[in-house]
Short mmCIF file of C-alpha atoms and ligand atoms in Angstrom, two decimals:
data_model
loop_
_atom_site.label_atom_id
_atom_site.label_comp_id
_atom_site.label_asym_id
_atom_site.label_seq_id
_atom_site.Cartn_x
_atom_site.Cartn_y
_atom_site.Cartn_z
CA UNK A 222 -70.93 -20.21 19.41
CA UNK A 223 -68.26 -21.19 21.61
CA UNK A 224 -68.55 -25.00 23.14
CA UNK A 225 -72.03 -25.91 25.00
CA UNK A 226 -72.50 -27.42 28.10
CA UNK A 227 -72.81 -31.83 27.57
CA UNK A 228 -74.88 -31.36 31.15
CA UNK A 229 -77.67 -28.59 29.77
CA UNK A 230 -77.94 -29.98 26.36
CA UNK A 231 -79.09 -33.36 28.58
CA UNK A 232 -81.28 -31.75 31.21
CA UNK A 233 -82.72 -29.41 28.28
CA UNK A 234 -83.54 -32.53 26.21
CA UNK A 235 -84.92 -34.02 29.30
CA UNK A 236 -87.08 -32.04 30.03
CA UNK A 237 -88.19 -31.88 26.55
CA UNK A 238 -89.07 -35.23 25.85
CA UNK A 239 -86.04 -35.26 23.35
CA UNK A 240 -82.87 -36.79 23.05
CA UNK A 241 -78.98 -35.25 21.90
CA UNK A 242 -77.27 -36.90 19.16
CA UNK A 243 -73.78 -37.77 20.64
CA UNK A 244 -72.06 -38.73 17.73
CA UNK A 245 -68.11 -40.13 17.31
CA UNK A 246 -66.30 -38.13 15.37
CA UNK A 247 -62.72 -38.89 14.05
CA UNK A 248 -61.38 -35.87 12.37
CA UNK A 249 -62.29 -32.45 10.21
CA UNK A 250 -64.41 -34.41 7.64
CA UNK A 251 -66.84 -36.01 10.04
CA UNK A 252 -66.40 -32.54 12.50
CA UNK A 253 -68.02 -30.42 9.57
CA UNK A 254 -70.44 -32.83 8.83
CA UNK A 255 -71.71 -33.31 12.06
CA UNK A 256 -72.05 -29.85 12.77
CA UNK A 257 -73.54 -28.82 9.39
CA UNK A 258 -76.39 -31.91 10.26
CA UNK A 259 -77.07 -30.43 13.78
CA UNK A 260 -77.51 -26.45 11.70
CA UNK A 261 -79.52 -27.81 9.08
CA UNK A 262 -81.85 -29.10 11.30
CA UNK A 263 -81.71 -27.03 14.37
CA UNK A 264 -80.55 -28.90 16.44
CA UNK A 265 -77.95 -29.40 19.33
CA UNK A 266 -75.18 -31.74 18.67
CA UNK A 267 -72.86 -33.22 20.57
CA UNK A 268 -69.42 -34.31 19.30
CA UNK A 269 -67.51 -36.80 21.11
CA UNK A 270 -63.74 -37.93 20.65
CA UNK A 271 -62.47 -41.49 21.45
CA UNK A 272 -59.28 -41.96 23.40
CA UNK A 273 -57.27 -42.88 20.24
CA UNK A 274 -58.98 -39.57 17.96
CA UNK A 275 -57.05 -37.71 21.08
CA UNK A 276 -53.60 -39.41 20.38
CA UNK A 277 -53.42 -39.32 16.89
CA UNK A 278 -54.20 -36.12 16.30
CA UNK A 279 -53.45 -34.12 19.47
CA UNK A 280 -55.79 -32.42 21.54
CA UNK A 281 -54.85 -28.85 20.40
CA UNK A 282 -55.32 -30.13 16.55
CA UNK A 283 -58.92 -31.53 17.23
CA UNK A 284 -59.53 -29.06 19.46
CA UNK A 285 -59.27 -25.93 17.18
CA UNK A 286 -61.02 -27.67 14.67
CA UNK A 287 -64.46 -28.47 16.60
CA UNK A 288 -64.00 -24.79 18.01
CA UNK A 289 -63.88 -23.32 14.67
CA UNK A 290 -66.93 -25.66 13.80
CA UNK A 291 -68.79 -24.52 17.03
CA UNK A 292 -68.22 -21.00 16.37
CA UNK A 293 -69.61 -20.86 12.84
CA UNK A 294 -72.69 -22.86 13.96
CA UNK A 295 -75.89 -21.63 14.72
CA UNK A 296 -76.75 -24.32 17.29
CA UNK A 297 -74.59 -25.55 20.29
CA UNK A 298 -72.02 -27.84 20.10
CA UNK A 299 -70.59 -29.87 22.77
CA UNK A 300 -66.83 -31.49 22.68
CA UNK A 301 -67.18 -34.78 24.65
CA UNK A 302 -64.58 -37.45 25.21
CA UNK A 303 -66.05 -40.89 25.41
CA UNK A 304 -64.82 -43.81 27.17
CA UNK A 305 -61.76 -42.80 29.19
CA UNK A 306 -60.20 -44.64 31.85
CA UNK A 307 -57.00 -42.91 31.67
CA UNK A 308 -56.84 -39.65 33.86
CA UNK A 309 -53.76 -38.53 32.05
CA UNK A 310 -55.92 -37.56 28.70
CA UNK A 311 -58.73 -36.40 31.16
CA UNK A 312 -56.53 -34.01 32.41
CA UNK A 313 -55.53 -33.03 29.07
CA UNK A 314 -58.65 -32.59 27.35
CA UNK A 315 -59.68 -30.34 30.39
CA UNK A 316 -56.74 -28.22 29.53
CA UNK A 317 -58.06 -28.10 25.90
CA UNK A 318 -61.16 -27.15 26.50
CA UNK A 319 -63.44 -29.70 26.00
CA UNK A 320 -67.00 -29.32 27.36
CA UNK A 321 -67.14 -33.12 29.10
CA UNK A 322 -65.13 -36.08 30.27
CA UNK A 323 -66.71 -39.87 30.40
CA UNK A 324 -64.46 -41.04 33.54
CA UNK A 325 -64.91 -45.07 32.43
CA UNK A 326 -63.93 -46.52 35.58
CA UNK A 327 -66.13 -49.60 34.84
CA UNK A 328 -62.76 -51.44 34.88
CA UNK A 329 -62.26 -51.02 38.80
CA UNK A 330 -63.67 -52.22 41.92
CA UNK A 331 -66.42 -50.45 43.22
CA UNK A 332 -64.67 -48.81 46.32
CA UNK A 333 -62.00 -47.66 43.98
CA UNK A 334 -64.76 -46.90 41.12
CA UNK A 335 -66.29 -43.96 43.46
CA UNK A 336 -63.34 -42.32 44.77
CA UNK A 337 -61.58 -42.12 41.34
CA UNK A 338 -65.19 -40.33 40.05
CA UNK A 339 -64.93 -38.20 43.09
CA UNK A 340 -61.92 -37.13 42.09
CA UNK A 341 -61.99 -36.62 38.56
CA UNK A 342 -65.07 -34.52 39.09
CA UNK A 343 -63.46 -32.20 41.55
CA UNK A 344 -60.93 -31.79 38.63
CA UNK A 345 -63.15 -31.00 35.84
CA UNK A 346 -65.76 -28.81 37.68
CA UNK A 347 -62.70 -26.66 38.79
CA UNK A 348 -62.42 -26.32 35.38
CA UNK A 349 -65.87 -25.69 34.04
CA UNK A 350 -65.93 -29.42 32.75
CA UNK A 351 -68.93 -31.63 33.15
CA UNK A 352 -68.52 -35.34 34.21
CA UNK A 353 -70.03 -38.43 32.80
CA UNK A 354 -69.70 -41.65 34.93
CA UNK A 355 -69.52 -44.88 33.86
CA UNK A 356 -69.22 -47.77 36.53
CA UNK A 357 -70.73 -50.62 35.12
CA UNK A 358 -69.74 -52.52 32.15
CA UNK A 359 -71.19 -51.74 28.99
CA UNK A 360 -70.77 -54.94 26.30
CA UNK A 361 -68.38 -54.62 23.89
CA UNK A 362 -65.18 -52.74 23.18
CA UNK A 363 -65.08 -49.02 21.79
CA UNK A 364 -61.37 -48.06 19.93
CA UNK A 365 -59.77 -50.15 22.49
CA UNK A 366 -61.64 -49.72 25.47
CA UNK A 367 -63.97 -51.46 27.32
CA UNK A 368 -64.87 -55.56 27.78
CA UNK A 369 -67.01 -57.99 26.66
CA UNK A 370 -68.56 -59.39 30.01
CA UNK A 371 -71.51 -58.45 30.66
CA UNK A 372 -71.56 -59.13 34.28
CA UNK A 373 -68.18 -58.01 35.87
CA UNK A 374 -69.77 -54.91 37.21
CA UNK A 375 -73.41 -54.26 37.75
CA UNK A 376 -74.79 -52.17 40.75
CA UNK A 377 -78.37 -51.78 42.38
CA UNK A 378 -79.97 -48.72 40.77
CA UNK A 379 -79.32 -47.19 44.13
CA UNK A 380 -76.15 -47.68 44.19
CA UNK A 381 -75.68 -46.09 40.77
CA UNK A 382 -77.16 -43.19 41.61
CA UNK A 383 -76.00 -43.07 44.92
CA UNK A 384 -73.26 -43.01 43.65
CA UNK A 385 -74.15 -40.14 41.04
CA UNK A 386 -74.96 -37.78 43.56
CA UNK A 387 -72.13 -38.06 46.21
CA UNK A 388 -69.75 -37.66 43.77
CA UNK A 389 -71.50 -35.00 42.25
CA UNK A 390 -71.25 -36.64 38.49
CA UNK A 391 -73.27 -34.85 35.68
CA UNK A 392 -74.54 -37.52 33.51
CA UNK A 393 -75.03 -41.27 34.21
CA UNK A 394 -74.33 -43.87 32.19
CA UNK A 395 -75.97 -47.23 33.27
CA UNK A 396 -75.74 -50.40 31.72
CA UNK A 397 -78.82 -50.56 29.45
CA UNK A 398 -78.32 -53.80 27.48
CA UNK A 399 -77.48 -52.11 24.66
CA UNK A 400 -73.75 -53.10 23.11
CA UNK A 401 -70.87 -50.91 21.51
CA UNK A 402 -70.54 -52.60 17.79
CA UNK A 403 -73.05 -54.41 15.94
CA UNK A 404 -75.49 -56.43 17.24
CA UNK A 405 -74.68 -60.13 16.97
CA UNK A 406 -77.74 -61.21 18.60
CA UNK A 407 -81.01 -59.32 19.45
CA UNK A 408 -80.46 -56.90 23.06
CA UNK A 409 -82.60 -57.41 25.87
CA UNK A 410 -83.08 -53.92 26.23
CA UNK A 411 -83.60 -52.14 29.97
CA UNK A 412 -86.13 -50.16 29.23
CA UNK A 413 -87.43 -50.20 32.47
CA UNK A 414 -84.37 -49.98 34.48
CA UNK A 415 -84.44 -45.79 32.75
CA UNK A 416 -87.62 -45.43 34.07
CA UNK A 417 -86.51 -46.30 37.64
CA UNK A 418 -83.25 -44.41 37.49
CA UNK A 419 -85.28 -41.42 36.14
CA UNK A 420 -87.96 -41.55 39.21
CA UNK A 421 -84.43 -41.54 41.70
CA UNK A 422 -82.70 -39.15 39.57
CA UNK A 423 -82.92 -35.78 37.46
CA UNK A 424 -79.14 -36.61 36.52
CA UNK A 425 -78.97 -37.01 32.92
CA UNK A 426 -79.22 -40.73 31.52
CA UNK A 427 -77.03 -41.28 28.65
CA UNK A 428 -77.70 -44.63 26.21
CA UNK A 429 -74.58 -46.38 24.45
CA UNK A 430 -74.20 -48.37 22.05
CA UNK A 431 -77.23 -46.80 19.80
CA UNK A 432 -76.00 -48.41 16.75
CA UNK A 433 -78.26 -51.28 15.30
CA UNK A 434 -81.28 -49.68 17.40
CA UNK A 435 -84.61 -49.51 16.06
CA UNK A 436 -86.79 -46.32 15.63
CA UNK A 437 -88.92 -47.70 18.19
CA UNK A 438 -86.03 -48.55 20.37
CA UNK A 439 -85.01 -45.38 20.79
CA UNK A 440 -88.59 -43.76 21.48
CA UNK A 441 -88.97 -46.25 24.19
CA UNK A 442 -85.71 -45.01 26.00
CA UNK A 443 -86.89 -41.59 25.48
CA UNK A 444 -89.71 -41.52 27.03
CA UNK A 445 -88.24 -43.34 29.68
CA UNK A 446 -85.89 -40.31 30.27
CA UNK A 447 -82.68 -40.75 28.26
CA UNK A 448 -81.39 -37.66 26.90
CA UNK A 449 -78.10 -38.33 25.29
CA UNK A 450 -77.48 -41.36 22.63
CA UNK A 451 -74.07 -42.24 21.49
CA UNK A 452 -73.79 -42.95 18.00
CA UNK A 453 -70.70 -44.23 17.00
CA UNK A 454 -70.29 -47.75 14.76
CA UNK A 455 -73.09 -45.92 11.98
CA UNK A 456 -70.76 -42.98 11.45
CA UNK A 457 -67.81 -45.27 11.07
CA UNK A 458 -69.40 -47.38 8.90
CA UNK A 459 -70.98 -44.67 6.85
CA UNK A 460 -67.58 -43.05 6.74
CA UNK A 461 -65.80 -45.82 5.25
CA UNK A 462 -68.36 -47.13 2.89
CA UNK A 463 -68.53 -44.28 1.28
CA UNK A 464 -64.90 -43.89 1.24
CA UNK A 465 -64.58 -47.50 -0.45
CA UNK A 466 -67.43 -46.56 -2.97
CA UNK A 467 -65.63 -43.62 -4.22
CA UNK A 468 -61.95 -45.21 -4.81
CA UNK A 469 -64.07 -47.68 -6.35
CA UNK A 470 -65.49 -45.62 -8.63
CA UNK A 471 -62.24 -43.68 -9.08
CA UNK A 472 -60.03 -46.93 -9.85
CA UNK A 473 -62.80 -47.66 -12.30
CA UNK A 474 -63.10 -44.04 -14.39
CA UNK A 475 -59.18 -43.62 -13.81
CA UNK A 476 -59.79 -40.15 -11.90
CA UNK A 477 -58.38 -39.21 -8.40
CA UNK A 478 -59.09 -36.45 -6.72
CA UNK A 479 -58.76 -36.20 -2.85
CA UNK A 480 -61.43 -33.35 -2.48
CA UNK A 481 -64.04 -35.68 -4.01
CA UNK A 482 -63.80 -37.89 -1.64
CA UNK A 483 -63.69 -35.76 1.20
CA UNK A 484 -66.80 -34.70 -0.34
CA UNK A 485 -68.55 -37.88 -0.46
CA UNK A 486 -67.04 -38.83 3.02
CA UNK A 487 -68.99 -35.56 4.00
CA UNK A 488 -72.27 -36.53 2.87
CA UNK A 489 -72.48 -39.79 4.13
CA UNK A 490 -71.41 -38.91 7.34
CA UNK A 491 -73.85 -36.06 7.35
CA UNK A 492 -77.01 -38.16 6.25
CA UNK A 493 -76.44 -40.85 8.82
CA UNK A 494 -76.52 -37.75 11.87
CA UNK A 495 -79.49 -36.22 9.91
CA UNK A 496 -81.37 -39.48 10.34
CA UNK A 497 -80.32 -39.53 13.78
CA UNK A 498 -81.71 -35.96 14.63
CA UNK A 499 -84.72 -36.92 13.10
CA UNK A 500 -85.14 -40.23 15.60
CA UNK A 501 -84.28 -38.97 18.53
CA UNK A 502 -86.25 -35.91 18.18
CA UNK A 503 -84.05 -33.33 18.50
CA UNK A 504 -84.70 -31.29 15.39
CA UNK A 505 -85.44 -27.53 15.89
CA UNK A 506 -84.96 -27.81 19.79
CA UNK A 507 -81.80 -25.87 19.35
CA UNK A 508 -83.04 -22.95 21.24
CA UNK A 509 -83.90 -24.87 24.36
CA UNK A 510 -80.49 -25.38 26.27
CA UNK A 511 -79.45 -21.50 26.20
P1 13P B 142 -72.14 -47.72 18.84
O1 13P B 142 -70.76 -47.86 18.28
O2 13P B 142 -72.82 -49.02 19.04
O3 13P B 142 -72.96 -46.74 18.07
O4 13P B 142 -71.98 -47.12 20.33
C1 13P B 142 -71.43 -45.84 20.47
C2 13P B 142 -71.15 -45.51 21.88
O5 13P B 142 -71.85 -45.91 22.79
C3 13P B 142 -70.00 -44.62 22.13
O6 13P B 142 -69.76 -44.44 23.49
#
């Protein structure tokens, strides 16, 4: 399949009672294993890029290699770049290809917040691009972006959505009290503040920060009405755990062979989005975004 749609993989799950994995990727290891997760189980998958994935390996590279992914897949695959205040690699990604943008304009004013979504959607739906928007600050910085005040920007929920709708945005993304990172104390979690959004809104509500969550965390969120949870400290940590484990292991048996530890990269990588699928739901609901 060629790329999916971020916004009817969200309104699908939605409307499902479900939520879409949205996981961080950061190059051809954790692409296949994503995607091979997301076949094995049926279910969608979305695959998101940070800002620095984009500059060190080029938007054309990453690109080709999530399309080739997406085409030999059996369920859809979004491309997604997270967090992205700069509309320089907006505008590239859109020339790429990619199937969303997260405008992060949770660094401006409010004023200057809106127009800049305003614009960057008229640029991406030109294109066929869905928009997420991101106005308010979520806690904690993701590959360089982002801040660690909670409070520098935080808008009445209908302002957010207000917001949403005028500019014509395709996914939300609200300040939940969830954190980017690992938990260093427990979340008060807005559980409620979903539910409100959801009763103003049928624009998709995405969770961040899903790392360090608890099964019934996440079930609480999705019955509220999220529909798309980033997942992106578990992969890394999976990634490189494993990675350690192996040279370990080589250094210790005195053998070295890359492909071995691409292979064991793989399969952690793969395990950790296979739990995922299982708690958010979205196993074997493949078949409901077409
Ligand atoms: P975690 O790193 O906490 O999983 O958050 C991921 C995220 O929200 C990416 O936008």
């Amino acid at each position: 399949m060629t790329f999916a749609s971020t916004k009817k993989l969200a309104l699908a799950a939605r409307a499902g009672g479900y939520a879409v994995p949205a996981v961080n990727i950061v190059d051809s290891i954790s692409i296949a294993a994503a995607v091979e997760a997301a076949d094995a189980a049926g279910s969608p998958i979305i695959l998101q890029t940070s800002v620095k994935t984009v500059k060190y390996f080029g938007a054309p590279v990453l690109a080709a290699v999530a399309r080739s992914a997406a085409e030999a897949a059996s369920v859809p695959v979004a491309l997604h770049l997270d967090h992205c205040p700069d509309r320089s690699v907006i505008t590239e990604v859109i020339a790429h290809g990619w199937s969303s943008v997260l405008f992060d304009a949770s660094d401006r004013a409010f004023e200057v917040a809106r127009g800049e979504t305003a614009e960057v959607v008229a640029e991406a739906h030109a294109a066929g691009v869905d928009v997420e928007s991101e106005i308010e600050n979520i806690v904690g910085v993701e590959d360089g972006v982002g801040s660690d005040d909670p409070n520098v920007h935080f808008y009445s929920d209908e302002q957010l959505v207000g917001v949403a709708l005028e500019t014509g945005t395709d996914l939300i993304a609200p300040a939940l009290g969830t954190a980017h990172g690992l938990y260093k104390a427990s979340p008060v979690l807005l559980v409620d503040r979903v539910k409100a959004l959801a009763a103003l809104t049928d624009v998709p509500i995405v969770l961040h920060g899903g790392t360090g969550l608890s099964a019934e965390d996440f079930s609480a969120f999705i019955s509220a009405g999220v529909s798309k949870i980033n997942i992106s400290t578990a992969l890394k940590l999976a990634y490189m755990h494993s990675a350690r484990d192996h040279l370990a292991e080589a250094e210790r048996a005195g053998k070295w062979e890359p492909v071995k530890l691409f292979d064991q990269i793989g399969g952690a990588v793969r395990a950790t989005v296979q739990e995922n699928i299982q708690l958010f739901g979205s196993a074997g609901r493949a078949g409901e975004s077409a």
